[in-house]
Coordinates of C-alpha atoms in Angstrom, one line a residue:
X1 CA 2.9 -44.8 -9.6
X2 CA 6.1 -45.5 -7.2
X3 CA 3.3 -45.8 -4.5
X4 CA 0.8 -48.5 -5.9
X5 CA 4.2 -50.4 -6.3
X6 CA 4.7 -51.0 -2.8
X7 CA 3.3 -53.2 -0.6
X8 CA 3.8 -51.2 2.3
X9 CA 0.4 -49.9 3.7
X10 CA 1.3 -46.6 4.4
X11 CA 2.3 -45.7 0.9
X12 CA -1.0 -46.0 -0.4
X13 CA -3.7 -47.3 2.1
X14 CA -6.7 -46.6 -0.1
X15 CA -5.4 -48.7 -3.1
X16 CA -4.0 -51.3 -0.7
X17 CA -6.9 -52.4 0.7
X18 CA -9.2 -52.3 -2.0
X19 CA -6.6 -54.8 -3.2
X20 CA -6.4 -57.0 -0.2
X21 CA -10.3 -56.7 0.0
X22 CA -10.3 -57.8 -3.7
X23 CA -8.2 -61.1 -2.8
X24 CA -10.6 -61.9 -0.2
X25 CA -13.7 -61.9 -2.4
X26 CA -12.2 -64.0 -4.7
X27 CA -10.7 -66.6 -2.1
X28 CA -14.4 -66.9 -0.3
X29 CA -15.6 -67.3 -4.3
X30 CA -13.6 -69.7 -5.2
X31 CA -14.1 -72.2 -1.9
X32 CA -17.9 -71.9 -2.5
X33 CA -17.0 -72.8 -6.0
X34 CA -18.6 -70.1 -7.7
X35 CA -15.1 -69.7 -9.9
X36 CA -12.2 -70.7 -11.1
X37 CA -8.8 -70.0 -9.5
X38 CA -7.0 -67.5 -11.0
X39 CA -4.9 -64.4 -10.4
X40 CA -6.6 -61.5 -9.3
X41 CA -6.6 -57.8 -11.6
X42 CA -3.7 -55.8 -10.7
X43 CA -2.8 -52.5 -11.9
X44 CA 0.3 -52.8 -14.0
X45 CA 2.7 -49.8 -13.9
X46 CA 6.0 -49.0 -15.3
X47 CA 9.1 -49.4 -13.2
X48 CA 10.1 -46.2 -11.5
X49 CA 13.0 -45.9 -9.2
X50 CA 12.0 -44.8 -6.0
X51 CA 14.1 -42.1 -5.2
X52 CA 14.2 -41.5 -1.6
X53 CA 15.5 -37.6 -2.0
X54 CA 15.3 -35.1 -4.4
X55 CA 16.0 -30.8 -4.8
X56 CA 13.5 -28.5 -5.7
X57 CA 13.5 -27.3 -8.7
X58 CA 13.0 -23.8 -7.3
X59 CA 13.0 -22.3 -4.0
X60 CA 11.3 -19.3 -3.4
X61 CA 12.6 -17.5 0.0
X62 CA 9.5 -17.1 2.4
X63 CA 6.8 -19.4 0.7
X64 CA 5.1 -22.3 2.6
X65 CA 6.1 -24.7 0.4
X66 CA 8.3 -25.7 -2.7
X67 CA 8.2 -26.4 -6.1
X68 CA 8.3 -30.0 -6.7
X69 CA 9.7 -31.9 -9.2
X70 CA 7.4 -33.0 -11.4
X71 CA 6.3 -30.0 -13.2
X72 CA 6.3 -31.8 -16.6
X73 CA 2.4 -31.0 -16.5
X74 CA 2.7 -27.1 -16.1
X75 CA 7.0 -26.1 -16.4
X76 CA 5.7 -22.5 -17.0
X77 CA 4.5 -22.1 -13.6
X78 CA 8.3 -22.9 -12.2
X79 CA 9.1 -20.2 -14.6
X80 CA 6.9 -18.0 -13.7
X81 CA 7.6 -18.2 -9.9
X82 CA 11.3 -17.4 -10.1
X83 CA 10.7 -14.6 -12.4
X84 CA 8.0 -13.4 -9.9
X85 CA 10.7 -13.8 -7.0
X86 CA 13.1 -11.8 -9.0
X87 CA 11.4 -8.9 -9.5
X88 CA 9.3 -8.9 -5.8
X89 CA 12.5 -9.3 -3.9
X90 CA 13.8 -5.8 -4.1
X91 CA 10.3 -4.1 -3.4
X92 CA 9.7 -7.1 -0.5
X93 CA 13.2 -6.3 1.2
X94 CA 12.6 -2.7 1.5
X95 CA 8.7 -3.4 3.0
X96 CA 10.1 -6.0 5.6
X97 CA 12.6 -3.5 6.9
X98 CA 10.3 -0.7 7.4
X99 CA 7.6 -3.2 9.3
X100 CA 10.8 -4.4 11.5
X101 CA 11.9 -0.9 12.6
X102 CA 7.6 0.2 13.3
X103 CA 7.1 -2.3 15.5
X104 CA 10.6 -1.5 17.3
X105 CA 9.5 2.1 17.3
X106 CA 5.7 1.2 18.8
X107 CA 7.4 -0.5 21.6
X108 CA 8.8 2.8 22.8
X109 CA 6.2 4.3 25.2
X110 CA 7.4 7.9 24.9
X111 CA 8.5 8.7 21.5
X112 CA 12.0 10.7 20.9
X113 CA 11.4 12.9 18.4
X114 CA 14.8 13.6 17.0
X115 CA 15.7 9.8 17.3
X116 CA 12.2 9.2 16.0
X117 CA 12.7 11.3 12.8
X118 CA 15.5 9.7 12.2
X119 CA 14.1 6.6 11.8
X120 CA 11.4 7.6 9.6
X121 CA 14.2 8.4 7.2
X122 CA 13.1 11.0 5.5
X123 CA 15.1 11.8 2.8
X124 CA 16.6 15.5 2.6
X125 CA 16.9 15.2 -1.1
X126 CA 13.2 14.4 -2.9
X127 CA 15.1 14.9 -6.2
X128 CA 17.3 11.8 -5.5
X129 CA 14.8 9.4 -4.9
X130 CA 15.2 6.3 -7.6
X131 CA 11.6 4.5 -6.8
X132 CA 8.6 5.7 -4.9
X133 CA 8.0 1.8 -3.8
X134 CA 12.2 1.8 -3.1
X135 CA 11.7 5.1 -0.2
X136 CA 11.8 3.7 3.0
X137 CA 10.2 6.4 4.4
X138 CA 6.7 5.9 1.9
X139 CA 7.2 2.5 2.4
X140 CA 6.2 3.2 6.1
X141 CA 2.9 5.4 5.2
X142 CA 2.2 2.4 3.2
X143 CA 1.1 0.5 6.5
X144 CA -1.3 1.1 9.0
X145 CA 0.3 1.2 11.6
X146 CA 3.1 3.1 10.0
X147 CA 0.6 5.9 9.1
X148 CA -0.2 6.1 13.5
X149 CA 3.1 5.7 14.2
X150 CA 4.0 8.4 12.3
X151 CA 1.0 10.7 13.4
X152 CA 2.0 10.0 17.0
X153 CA 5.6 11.3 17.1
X154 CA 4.2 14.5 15.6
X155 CA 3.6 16.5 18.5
X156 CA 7.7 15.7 19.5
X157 CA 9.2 16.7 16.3
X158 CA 10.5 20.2 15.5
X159 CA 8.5 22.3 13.5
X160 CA 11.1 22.1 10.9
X161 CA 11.3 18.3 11.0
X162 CA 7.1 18.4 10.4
X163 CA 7.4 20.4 7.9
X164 CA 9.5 18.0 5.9
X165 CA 6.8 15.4 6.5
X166 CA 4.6 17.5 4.6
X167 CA 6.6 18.3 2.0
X168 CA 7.6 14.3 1.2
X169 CA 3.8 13.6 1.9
X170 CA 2.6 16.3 -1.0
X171 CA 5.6 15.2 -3.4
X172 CA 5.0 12.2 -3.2
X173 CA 0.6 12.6 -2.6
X174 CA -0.5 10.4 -6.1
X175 CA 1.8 7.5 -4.9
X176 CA 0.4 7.6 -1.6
X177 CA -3.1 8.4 -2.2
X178 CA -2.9 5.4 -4.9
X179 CA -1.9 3.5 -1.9
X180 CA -4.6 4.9 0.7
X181 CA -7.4 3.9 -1.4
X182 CA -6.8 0.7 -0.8
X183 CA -6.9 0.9 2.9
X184 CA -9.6 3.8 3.1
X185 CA -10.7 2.8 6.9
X186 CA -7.2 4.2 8.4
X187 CA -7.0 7.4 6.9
X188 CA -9.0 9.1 9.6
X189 CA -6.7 7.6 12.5
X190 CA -3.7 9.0 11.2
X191 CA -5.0 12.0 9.1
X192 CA -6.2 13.9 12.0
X193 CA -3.3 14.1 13.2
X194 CA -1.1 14.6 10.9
X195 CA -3.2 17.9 9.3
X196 CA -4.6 18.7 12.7
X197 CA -0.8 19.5 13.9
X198 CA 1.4 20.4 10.6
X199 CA -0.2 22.9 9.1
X200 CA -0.5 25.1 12.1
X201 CA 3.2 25.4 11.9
X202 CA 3.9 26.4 9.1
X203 CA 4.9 30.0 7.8
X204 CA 3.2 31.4 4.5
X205 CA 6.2 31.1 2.1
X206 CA 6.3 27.6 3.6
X207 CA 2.6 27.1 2.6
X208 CA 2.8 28.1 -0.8
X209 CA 5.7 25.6 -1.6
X210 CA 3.7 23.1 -0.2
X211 CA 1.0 23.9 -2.2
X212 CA 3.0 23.8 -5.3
X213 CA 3.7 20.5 -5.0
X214 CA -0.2 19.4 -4.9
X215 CA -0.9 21.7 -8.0
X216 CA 2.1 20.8 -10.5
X217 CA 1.1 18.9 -12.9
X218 CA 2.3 15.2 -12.9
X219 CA 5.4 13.7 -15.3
X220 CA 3.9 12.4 -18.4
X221 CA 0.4 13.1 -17.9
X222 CA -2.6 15.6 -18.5
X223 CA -4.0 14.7 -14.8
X224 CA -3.1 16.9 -11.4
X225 CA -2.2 15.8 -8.1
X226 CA -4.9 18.6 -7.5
X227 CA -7.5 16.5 -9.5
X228 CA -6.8 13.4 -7.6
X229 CA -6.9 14.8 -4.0
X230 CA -10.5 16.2 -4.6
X231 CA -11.3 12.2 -5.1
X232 CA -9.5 11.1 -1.9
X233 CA -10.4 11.9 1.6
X234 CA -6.8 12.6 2.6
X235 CA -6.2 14.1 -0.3
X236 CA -8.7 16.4 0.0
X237 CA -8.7 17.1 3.6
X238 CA -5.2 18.0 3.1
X239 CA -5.7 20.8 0.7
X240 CA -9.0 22.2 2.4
X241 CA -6.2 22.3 5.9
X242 CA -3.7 23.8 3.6
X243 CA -6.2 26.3 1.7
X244 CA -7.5 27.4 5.6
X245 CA -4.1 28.0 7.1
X246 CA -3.6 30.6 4.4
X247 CA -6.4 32.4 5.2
X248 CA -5.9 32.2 8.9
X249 CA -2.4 34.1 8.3
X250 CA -4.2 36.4 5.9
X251 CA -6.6 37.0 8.0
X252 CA -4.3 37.9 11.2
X253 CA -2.1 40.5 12.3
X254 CA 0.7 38.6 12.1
X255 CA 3.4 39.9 9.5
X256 CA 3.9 36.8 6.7
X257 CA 7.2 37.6 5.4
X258 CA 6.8 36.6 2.3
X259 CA 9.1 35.3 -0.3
X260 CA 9.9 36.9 -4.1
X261 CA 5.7 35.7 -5.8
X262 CA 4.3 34.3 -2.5
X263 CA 0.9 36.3 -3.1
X264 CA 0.8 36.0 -6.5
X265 CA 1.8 31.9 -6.4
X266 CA -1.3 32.2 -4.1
X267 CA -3.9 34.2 -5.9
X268 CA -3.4 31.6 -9.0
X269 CA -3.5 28.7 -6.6
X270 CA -7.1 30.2 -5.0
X271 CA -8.4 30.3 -8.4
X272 CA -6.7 26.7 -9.7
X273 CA -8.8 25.4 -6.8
X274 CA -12.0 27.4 -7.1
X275 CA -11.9 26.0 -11.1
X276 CA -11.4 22.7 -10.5
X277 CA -14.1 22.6 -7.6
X278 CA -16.3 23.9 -10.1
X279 CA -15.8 21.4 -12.4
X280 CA -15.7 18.4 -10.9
X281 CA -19.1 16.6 -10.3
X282 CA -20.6 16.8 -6.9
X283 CA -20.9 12.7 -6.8
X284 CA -17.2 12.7 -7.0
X285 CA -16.2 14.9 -4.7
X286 CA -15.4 13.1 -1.3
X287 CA -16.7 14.1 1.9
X288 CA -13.2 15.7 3.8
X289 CA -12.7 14.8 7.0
X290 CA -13.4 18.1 8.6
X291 CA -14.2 21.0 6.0
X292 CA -12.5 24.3 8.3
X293 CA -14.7 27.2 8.3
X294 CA -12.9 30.1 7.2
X295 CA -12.9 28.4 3.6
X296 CA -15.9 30.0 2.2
X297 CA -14.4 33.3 3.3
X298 CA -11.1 33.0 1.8
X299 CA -13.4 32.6 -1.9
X300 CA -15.2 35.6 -0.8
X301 CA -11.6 37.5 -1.4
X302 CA -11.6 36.4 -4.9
X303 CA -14.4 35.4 -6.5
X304 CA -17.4 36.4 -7.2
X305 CA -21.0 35.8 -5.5
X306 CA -22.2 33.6 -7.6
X307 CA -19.0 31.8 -8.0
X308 CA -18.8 31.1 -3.8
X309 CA -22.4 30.2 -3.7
X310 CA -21.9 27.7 -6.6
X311 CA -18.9 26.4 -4.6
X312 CA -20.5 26.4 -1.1
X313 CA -23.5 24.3 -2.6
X314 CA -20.7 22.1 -3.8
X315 CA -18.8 21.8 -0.8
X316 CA -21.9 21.5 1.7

């Protein structure tokens, strides 16, 4: 309205001249004769004070634009962005910093491990973690190139320091398989990797606490972390690399050492597996990224032949 008011061209060219062009007509009409003078239409508006400046009524840190002030038309949206600012901007602070210190890590053309580890920022603790989207350290597997990043210094880390990896990756395995789905095409590039190097490493007392952590059964719900990885490539790949290294040691000469119920812990975890192979549907069961070939004889230890042929045809 403030701009059909003006007579200034660039306020409103479109209306302008379609007005001037109006006064011409009528000008050439009424020399010919074919009309009386008189005044030509205008639109009438109501007086509005131009105001040459004016504040947002929000400002939203990081949009393209802002909110402007007439919002008589839709207020709720105003509403609704601030409230949407509030409760983004914790979750968004903690994602920007962990994109700022990859990209200062991927400049480094030979990773430090022990300088590398620490800024992953793994947390010692699991126990003291407030929010899963709060860790900085998950926040990183949430990005691509975090998941490469992290699969690259690997090979430079301590055994001890990649075993913490694993054990934050399989507490934490339903919010980051949740995650992964999302972005399916990068979990071979980092995957490989990551189970191609940690599980090697690890002792069998070691194993079995990491393979606790896939089989407990989730706060406030009837569904597995177990159940969930057979569904996700990582997932699943994970446990198949996990299920393998404890037959390799099994298998070898090596003395295992183990730990208070380490052999019974495993027996029952053989069997969890074998049950819940057994009952989840073959179209469900996603294809691992590399299915290691002693599995078929660690089920030979424990089940029966009919049981292991039941879960090679499964597997295959």
């Amino acid at each position: 309205m403030i701009q059909l008011q003006s007579e200034n061209m660039d306020d409103d060219y479109y209306y302008q001249t379609y007005y001037h062009r109006l006064e011409r007509k009528q000008a050439e009409e009424e020399l010919t004769g074919g009309r009386n003078k008189q005044e030509p239409p205008k639109l009438v508006t109501p007086f509005i004070q131009k105001v040459e400046t004016y504040n947002s009524v929000v400002r939203i840190a990081g949009s393209l634009g802002q909110v402007a002030v007439s919002t008589c038309y839709s207020p709720r949206r105003a509403i609704d962005a601030v409230h949407h600012a509030l409760v983004e901007e914790a979750a968004g602070s903690h994602r920007l910093r962990a994109l700022h210190r990859i990209e200062r890590m991927m400049l480094v053309p030979h990773p430090d491990g022990q300088r590398g580890f620490r800024s992953l920022r793994v947390r010692a603790n699991r126990a003291f973690v407030p929010r899963e989207a709060e860790d900085e350290f998950l926040q990183v597997l949430c990005v691509r190139k975090g998941k490469k990043l992290t699969a690259r210094l690997l090979p430079h880390l301590a055994s001890e320091q990649a075993e913490k990896i694993l054990l934050t990756i399989t507490h934490h395995l339903p919010f980051l398989m949740k995650k992964d789905a999302l972005d399916e095409a990068s979990t071979s590039s980092w995957g490989r990797g990551l189970l191609g190097c940690i599980p090697s490493l690890m002792t069998f007392s070691r194993l079995i606490q990491v393979l606790q952590e896939i089989t407990r059964p989730l706060p406030e719900s009837d569904e597995f972390p177990l159940a969930m990885a057979l569904k996700n490539q990582f997932g699943i790949t994970l446990l198949y690399s996990l299920l393998s290294r404890g037959e390799g040691l099994l298998s070898s000469e090596t003395p295992l050492e183990p730990h208070g119920r380490d052999f019974e812990t495993w027996t029952d975890t053989v069997f969890l597996v074998a049950r819940e192979l057994s009952q989840v549907p073959k179209a469900s069961l996603v294809e691992p990224l590399f299915l290691p070939s002693n599995l078929l004889s660690l089920f030979c230890r424990y089940l029966d032949k009919q049981t292991v042929h039941h879960l090679e045809a499964k597997m295959e």
